[in-house]
Amino acid sequence: MSGKLPPKSTKKALPAKAPKKKVTLALQGGASYGAFTWGVLDRLLEDDRIEIVGISGASAGALNTVAVAYGMDENGPEGARDALRQIWHRLTYEEIAKDMPVLGKKSTAMNKGLSAVFNALGKIGKGTKVKNIHTKIQAAIIAMTTTKGDFFEDNLDKVIDFDAMKNKSDGLPFYITATDIHNHKSRIFDRTDISAKAVKASCALPELFNDVVINGRLYWDGGFTENPAINPLKECDADDIIIIQTLPFLKRGTEDNHVAADDDMLYELLFNSSVRKDIQYIQYDNARYDRDPAAAEKLGIKKINTHIINSGQVMPNKMTMCFDREHLTTLHDMGYMAADKFLEDHFDKIGKYSSFTMNTARPPSAHKRYKKENIPTPKLPEPKKKKGFWGSLFG
């Protein structure tokens, strides 16, 4: 051996790959608007800079939740995207109508005929009203099929192996919410007790489903109590919660053409009541943490960053039961673009601070009723002037 050192390599060292940012996802319900969430998830799952470490959902959000969790178990993010595609294919009206009692596959041709008529009428200036009628007809037919035996569970079982999910204890943590009618509380199902019937319980709007009874308890749609459950996500290995919102409350500074009519405003308030509460509680805990981190940690409080992905516009509540393939595809594409914009605008904030808090939400006084009826913005009464001694004596 000559004792000489080997020549130094002339190759430049590759920059170290940045670690993935860990997030949890909270998925709202909203019937067909769950396809918007599907689009958001599609975009997030294809981004290798993000690691999803927990997910929670209610109603349609529960369908998306179990699809993501099962797909991740089977084949990672690509498996989750594939499971979502399969679920939403089966949820299209064209597929559901094939199992309609009596008419069966004939209803598909009937729907095509109805769609052609409604689209023609829509072109002569009656688009919104006509579409509403079409949606109500679809809702009635969907109700006829979903109340027929185990139709809902059978379709889920064709995509998701719930027994396999139960047996995979190290899989993605997930939580779905149903409403226990007996005690008026939310009931959270997780990997230990998940089933197709539990998902049905989370989706069980009483006008669409027969009673869903599990272990002697009657359940309705989870969105009635928590839409979705956010508290369980605080226990996951992430400091950031991304809420995917189907019926958004608008941000301050939103354009005036995105104002809500009364019925849309009502649905928005009902859909988001639990989300408002949860974000406000997180803000209170964050303030407590900032004041005294050590004391907060002793209480089990950690700082949580909150983010929201939504369409940024009013989503008409009358269209929640429209499951036309074209409508669902449009919603998916809206969600995909909304997620893409979120990542472009806020990716750098993940792991650092919140991109959305209730302080940035648009106040109710900005809604359409105030503008329509020229209702003045409420003002505090002016303080009364002190009259002094002689004024109080003779005033």
mmCIF file of C-alpha atoms in Angstrom:
data_model
loop_
_atom_site.group_PDB
_atom_site.id
_atom_site.type_symbol
_atom_site.label_atom_id
_atom_site.label_comp_id
_atom_site.label_asym_id
_atom_site.label_seq_id
_atom_site.Cartn_x
_atom_site.Cartn_y
_atom_site.Cartn_z
ATOM 1 C CA MET A 1 0.000 0.000 0.000
ATOM 2 C CA SER A 2 1.300 3.435 -0.874
ATOM 3 C CA GLY A 3 -0.393 5.137 2.062
ATOM 4 C CA LYS A 4 -1.934 7.749 -0.196
ATOM 5 C CA LEU A 5 -5.525 8.830 0.337
ATOM 6 C CA PRO A 6 -7.927 8.112 -2.510
ATOM 7 C CA PRO A 7 -8.698 11.116 -4.697
ATOM 8 C CA LYS A 8 -11.642 13.236 -3.617
ATOM 9 C CA SER A 9 -14.865 12.636 -5.503
ATOM 10 C CA THR A 10 -15.793 15.387 -7.928
ATOM 11 C CA LYS A 11 -19.505 14.540 -7.670
ATOM 12 C CA LYS A 12 -21.626 17.043 -5.804
ATOM 13 C CA ALA A 13 -23.558 15.675 -2.867
ATOM 14 C CA LEU A 14 -27.300 15.595 -3.456
ATOM 15 C CA PRO A 15 -29.294 17.921 -1.196
ATOM 16 C CA ALA A 16 -30.980 16.098 1.671
ATOM 17 C CA LYS A 17 -34.621 15.414 0.979
ATOM 18 C CA ALA A 18 -36.872 17.443 3.257
ATOM 19 C CA PRO A 19 -38.898 15.300 5.681
ATOM 20 C CA LYS A 20 -42.563 14.920 4.894
ATOM 21 C CA LYS A 21 -44.966 17.206 6.678
ATOM 22 C CA LYS A 22 -47.346 15.248 8.889
ATOM 23 C CA VAL A 23 -51.020 16.238 8.839
ATOM 24 C CA THR A 24 -54.385 14.907 9.926
ATOM 25 C CA LEU A 25 -57.552 15.365 7.887
ATOM 26 C CA ALA A 26 -61.092 16.165 9.065
ATOM 27 C CA LEU A 27 -63.708 15.428 6.384
ATOM 28 C CA GLN A 28 -67.167 16.973 6.490
ATOM 29 C CA GLY A 29 -70.351 15.349 5.200
ATOM 30 C CA GLY A 30 -72.621 16.837 2.581
ATOM 31 C CA ALA A 31 -74.061 13.982 0.485
ATOM 32 C CA SER A 32 -72.955 14.493 -3.156
ATOM 33 C CA TYR A 33 -70.648 17.313 -2.070
ATOM 34 C CA GLY A 34 -68.456 14.561 -0.651
ATOM 35 C CA ALA A 35 -67.193 14.305 -4.248
ATOM 36 C CA PHE A 36 -65.558 17.709 -3.680
ATOM 37 C CA THR A 37 -63.682 16.105 -0.773
ATOM 38 C CA TRP A 38 -62.744 13.199 -3.044
ATOM 39 C CA GLY A 39 -61.048 15.693 -5.376
ATOM 40 C CA VAL A 40 -59.188 17.339 -2.479
ATOM 41 C CA LEU A 41 -57.981 13.956 -1.245
ATOM 42 C CA ASP A 42 -56.918 12.968 -4.763
ATOM 43 C CA ARG A 43 -54.586 15.974 -4.881
ATOM 44 C CA LEU A 44 -53.220 15.604 -1.350
ATOM 45 C CA LEU A 45 -52.527 11.886 -1.812
ATOM 46 C CA GLU A 46 -50.430 12.463 -4.928
ATOM 47 C CA ASP A 47 -48.202 15.005 -3.104
ATOM 48 C CA ASP A 48 -45.185 13.162 -1.688
ATOM 49 C CA ARG A 49 -44.308 16.112 0.579
ATOM 50 C CA ILE A 50 -47.268 15.276 2.849
ATOM 51 C CA GLU A 51 -47.841 12.327 5.167
ATOM 52 C CA ILE A 52 -51.395 11.719 6.386
ATOM 53 C CA VAL A 53 -51.186 10.274 9.913
ATOM 54 C CA GLY A 54 -54.855 10.387 10.931
ATOM 55 C CA ILE A 55 -58.258 10.972 9.349
ATOM 56 C CA SER A 56 -61.781 11.586 10.617
ATOM 57 C CA GLY A 57 -65.097 11.903 8.798
ATOM 58 C CA ALA A 58 -68.861 12.129 9.164
ATOM 59 C CA SER A 59 -71.582 11.097 6.708
ATOM 60 C CA ALA A 60 -70.146 11.357 3.177
ATOM 61 C CA GLY A 61 -66.881 12.194 4.924
ATOM 62 C CA ALA A 62 -67.060 8.755 6.583
ATOM 63 C CA LEU A 63 -67.221 7.092 3.151
ATOM 64 C CA ASN A 64 -64.127 9.011 2.083
ATOM 65 C CA THR A 65 -62.420 8.207 5.393
ATOM 66 C CA VAL A 66 -62.775 4.422 5.167
ATOM 67 C CA ALA A 67 -61.814 4.486 1.474
ATOM 68 C CA VAL A 68 -58.576 6.324 2.260
ATOM 69 C CA ALA A 69 -57.769 4.154 5.290
ATOM 70 C CA TYR A 70 -58.409 0.862 3.478
ATOM 71 C CA GLY A 71 -56.576 1.976 0.345
ATOM 72 C CA MET A 72 -53.559 3.068 2.408
ATOM 73 C CA ASP A 73 -53.544 -0.343 4.101
ATOM 74 C CA GLU A 74 -53.501 -2.106 0.736
ATOM 75 C CA ASN A 75 -51.199 0.008 -1.418
ATOM 76 C CA GLY A 76 -50.317 3.336 0.181
ATOM 77 C CA PRO A 77 -51.495 6.640 -1.345
ATOM 78 C CA GLU A 78 -52.133 5.100 -4.767
ATOM 79 C CA GLY A 79 -54.300 2.437 -3.167
ATOM 80 C CA ALA A 80 -56.276 5.164 -1.387
ATOM 81 C CA ARG A 81 -56.853 7.034 -4.646
ATOM 82 C CA ASP A 82 -58.045 3.841 -6.317
ATOM 83 C CA ALA A 83 -60.467 3.015 -3.476
ATOM 84 C CA LEU A 84 -61.915 6.526 -3.664
ATOM 85 C CA ARG A 85 -62.459 6.192 -7.414
ATOM 86 C CA GLN A 86 -64.289 2.892 -6.924
ATOM 87 C CA ILE A 87 -66.507 4.219 -4.124
ATOM 88 C CA TRP A 88 -67.596 7.291 -6.067
ATOM 89 C CA HIS A 89 -68.193 5.275 -9.229
ATOM 90 C CA ARG A 90 -70.663 3.167 -7.249
ATOM 91 C CA LEU A 91 -72.290 6.306 -5.824
ATOM 92 C CA THR A 92 -73.218 7.788 -9.204
ATOM 93 C CA TYR A 93 -76.935 7.903 -9.828
ATOM 94 C CA GLU A 94 -76.430 5.904 -13.007
ATOM 95 C CA GLU A 95 -75.054 2.990 -10.943
ATOM 96 C CA ILE A 96 -77.479 3.301 -8.011
ATOM 97 C CA ALA A 97 -80.512 3.372 -10.324
ATOM 98 C CA LYS A 98 -79.626 -0.054 -11.736
ATOM 99 C CA ASP A 99 -80.749 -1.539 -8.419
ATOM 100 C CA MET A 100 -83.983 0.415 -8.263
ATOM 101 C CA PRO A 101 -86.909 -1.857 -7.345
ATOM 102 C CA VAL A 102 -89.159 -2.945 -10.250
ATOM 103 C CA LEU A 103 -87.536 -0.774 -12.940
ATOM 104 C CA GLY A 104 -83.952 -1.897 -12.378
ATOM 105 C CA LYS A 105 -81.716 -1.195 -15.375
ATOM 106 C CA LYS A 106 -84.602 0.463 -17.213
ATOM 107 C CA SER A 107 -84.212 3.428 -14.830
ATOM 108 C CA THR A 108 -80.833 4.227 -16.395
ATOM 109 C CA ALA A 109 -82.495 4.884 -19.738
ATOM 110 C CA MET A 110 -85.235 6.798 -17.946
ATOM 111 C CA ASN A 111 -82.652 9.015 -16.257
ATOM 112 C CA LYS A 112 -80.970 9.733 -19.598
ATOM 113 C CA GLY A 113 -84.331 10.815 -20.998
ATOM 114 C CA LEU A 114 -85.054 13.005 -17.976
ATOM 115 C CA SER A 115 -81.572 14.540 -18.162
ATOM 116 C CA ALA A 116 -82.048 15.389 -21.841
ATOM 117 C CA VAL A 117 -85.402 17.079 -21.114
ATOM 118 C CA PHE A 118 -84.069 18.972 -18.089
ATOM 119 C CA ASN A 119 -80.956 20.126 -19.957
ATOM 120 C CA ALA A 120 -83.096 21.398 -22.848
ATOM 121 C CA LEU A 121 -85.362 23.308 -20.461
ATOM 122 C CA GLY A 122 -82.325 24.683 -18.674
ATOM 123 C CA LYS A 123 -81.175 26.347 -21.870
ATOM 124 C CA ILE A 124 -84.321 28.472 -22.026
ATOM 125 C CA GLY A 125 -83.700 30.202 -18.721
ATOM 126 C CA LYS A 126 -85.126 27.788 -16.146
ATOM 127 C CA GLY A 127 -81.860 26.023 -15.351
ATOM 128 C CA THR A 128 -81.785 26.272 -11.540
ATOM 129 C CA LYS A 129 -85.454 25.404 -10.915
ATOM 130 C CA VAL A 130 -85.363 22.550 -13.418
ATOM 131 C CA LYS A 131 -82.191 21.120 -11.915
ATOM 132 C CA ASN A 132 -83.780 21.260 -8.466
ATOM 133 C CA ILE A 133 -86.729 19.179 -9.723
ATOM 134 C CA HIS A 134 -84.335 16.704 -11.335
ATOM 135 C CA THR A 135 -82.403 16.407 -8.070
ATOM 136 C CA LYS A 136 -85.584 15.737 -6.067
ATOM 137 C CA ILE A 137 -86.533 12.925 -8.447
ATOM 138 C CA GLN A 138 -83.062 11.427 -8.050
ATOM 139 C CA ALA A 139 -83.295 11.721 -4.245
ATOM 140 C CA ALA A 140 -86.603 9.824 -4.243
ATOM 141 C CA ILE A 141 -85.145 7.016 -6.367
ATOM 142 C CA ILE A 142 -81.977 6.846 -4.235
ATOM 143 C CA ALA A 143 -84.171 6.566 -1.118
ATOM 144 C CA MET A 144 -86.020 3.636 -2.705
ATOM 145 C CA THR A 145 -82.765 1.762 -3.327
ATOM 146 C CA THR A 146 -80.896 2.567 -0.091
ATOM 147 C CA THR A 147 -83.810 1.301 2.006
ATOM 148 C CA LYS A 148 -83.875 -1.996 0.092
ATOM 149 C CA GLY A 149 -82.265 -4.691 2.252
ATOM 150 C CA ASP A 150 -78.484 -4.409 2.585
ATOM 151 C CA PHE A 151 -77.944 -2.462 -0.640
ATOM 152 C CA PHE A 152 -75.645 0.102 1.010
ATOM 153 C CA GLU A 153 -73.542 -2.434 2.902
ATOM 154 C CA ASP A 154 -73.281 -4.783 -0.098
ATOM 155 C CA ASN A 155 -71.871 -2.033 -2.295
ATOM 156 C CA LEU A 156 -69.321 -0.998 0.334
ATOM 157 C CA ASP A 157 -68.225 -4.600 0.849
ATOM 158 C CA LYS A 158 -67.429 -4.864 -2.867
ATOM 159 C CA VAL A 159 -64.706 -2.219 -2.427
ATOM 160 C CA ILE A 160 -63.590 -2.461 1.219
ATOM 161 C CA ASP A 161 -62.619 -5.506 3.281
ATOM 162 C CA PHE A 162 -63.697 -4.374 6.752
ATOM 163 C CA ASP A 163 -62.387 -7.520 8.478
ATOM 164 C CA ALA A 164 -58.940 -6.853 7.039
ATOM 165 C CA MET A 165 -59.094 -3.286 8.373
ATOM 166 C CA LYS A 166 -59.917 -4.537 11.882
ATOM 167 C CA ASN A 167 -56.984 -6.944 11.791
ATOM 168 C CA LYS A 168 -54.435 -4.318 10.742
ATOM 169 C CA SER A 169 -53.739 -2.676 14.083
ATOM 170 C CA ASP A 170 -50.818 -0.623 12.736
ATOM 171 C CA GLY A 171 -52.816 0.932 9.905
ATOM 172 C CA LEU A 172 -53.731 4.590 9.474
ATOM 173 C CA PRO A 173 -55.755 5.752 12.523
ATOM 174 C CA PHE A 174 -59.257 6.783 11.487
ATOM 175 C CA TYR A 175 -62.515 7.822 13.122
ATOM 176 C CA ILE A 176 -66.062 8.037 11.804
ATOM 177 C CA THR A 177 -68.963 9.654 13.634
ATOM 178 C CA ALA A 178 -72.600 8.634 13.999
ATOM 179 C CA THR A 179 -75.302 10.196 16.192
ATOM 180 C CA ASP A 180 -76.725 8.026 18.980
ATOM 181 C CA ILE A 181 -80.412 8.952 19.100
ATOM 182 C CA HIS A 182 -80.911 7.363 22.532
ATOM 183 C CA ASN A 183 -78.529 9.708 24.359
ATOM 184 C CA HIS A 184 -78.212 12.555 21.816
ATOM 185 C CA LYS A 185 -74.434 12.121 21.665
ATOM 186 C CA SER A 186 -71.906 11.350 18.993
ATOM 187 C CA ARG A 187 -70.579 7.811 18.696
ATOM 188 C CA ILE A 188 -67.124 7.404 17.223
ATOM 189 C CA PHE A 189 -66.208 4.172 15.433
ATOM 190 C CA ASP A 190 -62.549 3.381 14.776
ATOM 191 C CA ARG A 191 -60.453 0.536 13.426
ATOM 192 C CA THR A 192 -61.430 -1.775 16.304
ATOM 193 C CA ASP A 193 -65.172 -1.779 15.563
ATOM 194 C CA ILE A 194 -65.502 -0.589 11.972
ATOM 195 C CA SER A 195 -68.065 -2.238 9.688
ATOM 196 C CA ALA A 196 -70.132 -1.388 6.642
ATOM 197 C CA LYS A 197 -73.081 -0.901 8.988
ATOM 198 C CA ALA A 198 -71.107 1.614 11.061
ATOM 199 C CA VAL A 199 -70.432 3.630 7.902
ATOM 200 C CA LYS A 200 -74.127 3.419 7.041
ATOM 201 C CA ALA A 201 -74.936 4.723 10.538
ATOM 202 C CA SER A 202 -72.700 7.732 9.900
ATOM 203 C CA CYS A 203 -74.539 8.437 6.631
ATOM 204 C CA ALA A 204 -78.055 7.700 7.909
ATOM 205 C CA LEU A 205 -80.200 10.691 7.083
ATOM 206 C CA PRO A 206 -83.626 9.556 8.337
ATOM 207 C CA GLU A 207 -85.389 10.503 5.094
ATOM 208 C CA LEU A 208 -83.012 8.316 3.047
ATOM 209 C CA PHE A 209 -82.287 5.276 5.209
ATOM 210 C CA ASN A 210 -84.208 2.809 7.321
ATOM 211 C CA ASP A 211 -83.297 2.753 11.006
ATOM 212 C CA VAL A 212 -79.668 1.744 11.567
ATOM 213 C CA VAL A 213 -79.411 -0.245 14.798
ATOM 214 C CA ILE A 214 -76.070 -1.499 16.169
ATOM 215 C CA ASN A 215 -76.002 -3.406 19.463
ATOM 216 C CA GLY A 216 -79.488 -2.181 20.302
ATOM 217 C CA ARG A 217 -78.681 1.510 19.685
ATOM 218 C CA LEU A 218 -80.370 3.602 17.004
ATOM 219 C CA TYR A 219 -78.079 5.820 14.932
ATOM 220 C CA TRP A 220 -78.585 8.749 12.594
ATOM 221 C CA ASP A 221 -76.195 10.797 10.466
ATOM 222 C CA GLY A 222 -73.001 11.762 12.306
ATOM 223 C CA GLY A 223 -73.143 15.295 10.949
ATOM 224 C CA PHE A 224 -75.954 16.090 13.377
ATOM 225 C CA THR A 225 -73.515 16.080 16.315
ATOM 226 C CA GLU A 226 -69.944 16.352 14.987
ATOM 227 C CA ASN A 227 -69.252 17.238 11.387
ATOM 228 C CA PRO A 228 -66.684 15.771 11.746
ATOM 229 C CA ALA A 229 -65.053 14.688 15.050
ATOM 230 C CA ILE A 230 -61.855 16.690 15.488
ATOM 231 C CA ASN A 231 -60.805 15.901 19.071
ATOM 232 C CA PRO A 232 -59.477 12.374 18.282
ATOM 233 C CA LEU A 233 -57.116 13.873 15.705
ATOM 234 C CA LYS A 234 -55.337 15.824 18.446
ATOM 235 C CA GLU A 235 -53.931 12.513 19.715
ATOM 236 C CA CYS A 236 -52.312 11.692 16.358
ATOM 237 C CA ASP A 237 -48.650 12.306 15.564
ATOM 238 C CA ALA A 238 -49.181 15.684 13.872
ATOM 239 C CA ASP A 239 -49.554 19.311 14.871
ATOM 240 C CA ASP A 240 -51.647 20.293 11.845
ATOM 241 C CA ILE A 241 -55.320 19.567 11.163
ATOM 242 C CA ILE A 242 -56.678 20.239 7.678
ATOM 243 C CA ILE A 243 -60.474 20.527 7.607
ATOM 244 C CA ILE A 244 -62.010 19.750 4.221
ATOM 245 C CA GLN A 245 -65.211 21.752 4.200
ATOM 246 C CA THR A 246 -68.101 20.990 1.856
ATOM 247 C CA LEU A 247 -70.419 23.911 2.724
ATOM 248 C CA PRO A 248 -67.923 26.684 3.428
ATOM 249 C CA PHE A 249 -68.193 29.682 5.600
ATOM 250 C CA LEU A 250 -66.633 32.385 3.491
ATOM 251 C CA LYS A 251 -63.570 34.363 4.407
ATOM 252 C CA ARG A 252 -63.477 38.083 5.045
ATOM 253 C CA GLY A 253 -63.062 40.032 1.843
ATOM 254 C CA THR A 254 -64.971 37.486 -0.249
ATOM 255 C CA GLU A 255 -66.478 39.005 -3.377
ATOM 256 C CA ASP A 256 -70.085 40.229 -3.133
ATOM 257 C CA ASN A 257 -71.247 37.815 -5.847
ATOM 258 C CA HIS A 258 -70.535 34.972 -3.402
ATOM 259 C CA VAL A 259 -73.250 35.805 -0.881
ATOM 260 C CA ALA A 260 -75.590 33.260 0.624
ATOM 261 C CA ALA A 261 -79.364 33.129 0.277
ATOM 262 C CA ASP A 262 -81.327 32.430 3.452
ATOM 263 C CA ASP A 263 -81.621 28.648 3.019
ATOM 264 C CA ASP A 264 -77.934 28.288 2.079
ATOM 265 C CA MET A 265 -76.973 30.432 5.078
ATOM 266 C CA LEU A 266 -79.091 28.183 7.339
ATOM 267 C CA TYR A 267 -77.411 25.013 6.052
ATOM 268 C CA GLU A 268 -73.984 26.573 6.386
ATOM 269 C CA LEU A 269 -74.667 27.488 10.023
ATOM 270 C CA LEU A 270 -75.977 23.991 10.844
ATOM 271 C CA PHE A 271 -73.216 22.152 8.975
ATOM 272 C CA ASN A 272 -70.414 24.132 10.552
ATOM 273 C CA SER A 273 -71.578 24.618 14.145
ATOM 274 C CA SER A 274 -69.283 21.880 15.490
ATOM 275 C CA VAL A 275 -66.354 23.053 13.356
ATOM 276 C CA ARG A 276 -66.702 26.616 14.648
ATOM 277 C CA LYS A 277 -66.717 25.306 18.216
ATOM 278 C CA ASP A 278 -63.724 23.017 17.688
ATOM 279 C CA ILE A 279 -61.574 25.670 16.003
ATOM 280 C CA GLN A 280 -62.397 28.157 18.755
ATOM 281 C CA TYR A 281 -61.410 25.615 21.442
ATOM 282 C CA ILE A 282 -58.144 24.963 19.618
ATOM 283 C CA GLN A 283 -57.494 28.719 19.553
ATOM 284 C CA TYR A 284 -58.131 28.913 23.317
ATOM 285 C CA ASP A 285 -55.730 26.019 23.942
ATOM 286 C CA ASN A 286 -53.110 27.591 21.667
ATOM 287 C CA ALA A 287 -53.340 30.859 23.610
ATOM 288 C CA ARG A 288 -52.921 28.937 26.884
ATOM 289 C CA TYR A 289 -49.903 27.124 25.417
ATOM 290 C CA ASP A 290 -48.315 30.407 24.334
ATOM 291 C CA ARG A 291 -48.725 31.836 27.832
ATOM 292 C CA ASP A 292 -47.143 28.866 29.626
ATOM 293 C CA PRO A 293 -45.979 25.921 27.480
ATOM 294 C CA ALA A 294 -44.821 23.806 30.436
ATOM 295 C CA ALA A 295 -48.123 24.142 32.300
ATOM 296 C CA ALA A 296 -50.103 23.431 29.119
ATOM 297 C CA GLU A 297 -48.101 20.279 28.387
ATOM 298 C CA LYS A 298 -48.785 18.995 31.918
ATOM 299 C CA LEU A 299 -52.486 19.293 31.072
ATOM 300 C CA GLY A 300 -51.960 17.341 27.849
ATOM 301 C CA ILE A 301 -52.397 20.431 25.656
ATOM 302 C CA LYS A 302 -50.281 20.774 22.545
ATOM 303 C CA LYS A 303 -50.313 23.554 20.003
ATOM 304 C CA ILE A 304 -52.407 22.747 16.936
ATOM 305 C CA ASN A 305 -52.310 24.533 13.581
ATOM 306 C CA THR A 306 -55.648 24.694 11.776
ATOM 307 C CA HIS A 307 -56.186 24.872 8.024
ATOM 308 C CA ILE A 308 -59.253 24.711 5.807
ATOM 309 C CA ILE A 309 -59.735 23.669 2.198
ATOM 310 C CA ASN A 310 -63.057 24.615 0.631
ATOM 311 C CA SER A 311 -64.452 25.845 -2.658
ATOM 312 C CA GLY A 312 -64.421 29.494 -1.594
ATOM 313 C CA GLN A 313 -67.962 29.964 -2.851
ATOM 314 C CA VAL A 314 -71.541 29.265 -1.838
ATOM 315 C CA MET A 315 -72.497 25.633 -2.490
ATOM 316 C CA PRO A 316 -76.303 25.483 -3.028
ATOM 317 C CA ASN A 317 -77.849 23.109 -0.498
ATOM 318 C CA LYS A 318 -80.516 22.083 -3.024
ATOM 319 C CA MET A 319 -77.868 20.247 -5.041
ATOM 320 C CA THR A 320 -76.621 18.012 -2.226
ATOM 321 C CA MET A 321 -78.667 15.066 -3.539
ATOM 322 C CA CYS A 322 -77.604 15.376 -7.176
ATOM 323 C CA PHE A 323 -75.531 12.262 -7.931
ATOM 324 C CA ASP A 324 -75.284 12.591 -11.722
ATOM 325 C CA ARG A 325 -71.896 11.358 -12.897
ATOM 326 C CA GLU A 326 -71.229 14.706 -14.583
ATOM 327 C CA HIS A 327 -72.077 16.610 -11.373
ATOM 328 C CA LEU A 328 -69.815 14.414 -9.237
ATOM 329 C CA THR A 329 -66.977 14.770 -11.730
ATOM 330 C CA THR A 330 -67.344 18.545 -11.669
ATOM 331 C CA LEU A 331 -67.234 18.541 -7.862
ATOM 332 C CA HIS A 332 -64.162 16.299 -7.872
ATOM 333 C CA ASP A 333 -62.353 18.672 -10.217
ATOM 334 C CA MET A 334 -63.317 21.658 -8.036
ATOM 335 C CA GLY A 335 -61.863 19.871 -5.009
ATOM 336 C CA TYR A 336 -58.669 18.955 -6.825
ATOM 337 C CA MET A 337 -58.107 22.570 -7.882
ATOM 338 C CA ALA A 338 -58.970 23.884 -4.400
ATOM 339 C CA ALA A 339 -56.376 21.560 -2.844
ATOM 340 C CA ASP A 340 -53.814 22.557 -5.444
ATOM 341 C CA LYS A 341 -54.376 26.230 -4.626
ATOM 342 C CA PHE A 342 -54.167 25.506 -0.895
ATOM 343 C CA LEU A 343 -50.796 23.796 -1.338
ATOM 344 C CA GLU A 344 -49.530 26.643 -3.486
ATOM 345 C CA ASP A 345 -50.632 29.305 -0.995
ATOM 346 C CA HIS A 346 -50.191 27.595 2.367
ATOM 347 C CA PHE A 347 -47.860 24.585 2.153
ATOM 348 C CA ASP A 348 -45.038 26.518 3.828
ATOM 349 C CA LYS A 349 -47.316 27.294 6.791
ATOM 350 C CA ILE A 350 -47.921 23.606 7.589
ATOM 351 C CA GLY A 351 -45.922 22.711 10.692
ATOM 352 C CA LYS A 352 -45.455 26.372 11.601
ATOM 353 C CA TYR A 353 -48.765 28.161 12.154
ATOM 354 C CA SER A 354 -52.443 28.206 11.219
ATOM 355 C CA SER A 355 -53.566 29.391 7.808
ATOM 356 C CA PHE A 356 -57.190 29.614 8.996
ATOM 357 C CA THR A 357 -58.802 30.552 12.317
ATOM 358 C CA MET A 358 -62.277 31.782 13.194
ATOM 359 C CA ASN A 359 -60.832 35.314 13.236
ATOM 360 C CA THR A 360 -60.528 35.128 9.452
ATOM 361 C CA ALA A 361 -64.076 33.873 8.812
ATOM 362 C CA ARG A 362 -66.554 36.237 7.223
ATOM 363 C CA PRO A 363 -69.106 37.532 9.773
ATOM 364 C CA PRO A 364 -72.814 36.762 9.275
ATOM 365 C CA SER A 365 -73.563 40.475 8.745
ATOM 366 C CA ALA A 366 -71.839 40.219 5.360
ATOM 367 C CA HIS A 367 -74.500 37.841 4.078
ATOM 368 C CA LYS A 368 -77.106 38.644 1.478
ATOM 369 C CA ARG A 369 -80.019 39.519 3.792
ATOM 370 C CA TYR A 370 -78.258 42.651 5.051
ATOM 371 C CA LYS A 371 -77.628 43.879 1.513
ATOM 372 C CA LYS A 372 -80.989 42.791 0.109
ATOM 373 C CA GLU A 373 -83.115 44.496 2.751
ATOM 374 C CA ASN A 374 -80.722 47.388 3.402
ATOM 375 C CA ILE A 375 -80.475 46.444 7.062
ATOM 376 C CA PRO A 376 -77.897 48.732 8.661
ATOM 377 C CA THR A 377 -74.965 47.153 10.430
ATOM 378 C CA PRO A 378 -75.841 47.007 14.146
ATOM 379 C CA LYS A 379 -74.230 49.803 16.157
ATOM 380 C CA LEU A 380 -73.675 50.136 19.864
ATOM 381 C CA PRO A 381 -75.800 52.860 21.558
ATOM 382 C CA GLU A 382 -73.960 56.080 22.228
ATOM 383 C CA PRO A 383 -73.179 56.641 25.909
ATOM 384 C CA LYS A 384 -75.462 59.109 27.675
ATOM 385 C CA LYS A 385 -73.962 62.453 28.639
ATOM 386 C CA LYS A 386 -73.736 63.176 32.307
ATOM 387 C CA LYS A 387 -76.219 65.845 33.329
ATOM 388 C CA GLY A 388 -74.321 67.153 36.327
ATOM 389 C CA PHE A 389 -75.893 68.217 39.611
ATOM 390 C CA TRP A 390 -78.394 70.811 38.282
ATOM 391 C CA GLY A 391 -79.309 68.673 35.291
ATOM 392 C CA SER A 392 -80.126 65.674 37.432
ATOM 393 C CA LEU A 393 -82.126 67.877 39.788
ATOM 394 C CA PHE A 394 -84.285 69.604 37.146
ATOM 395 C CA GLY A 395 -83.871 67.331 34.074
#
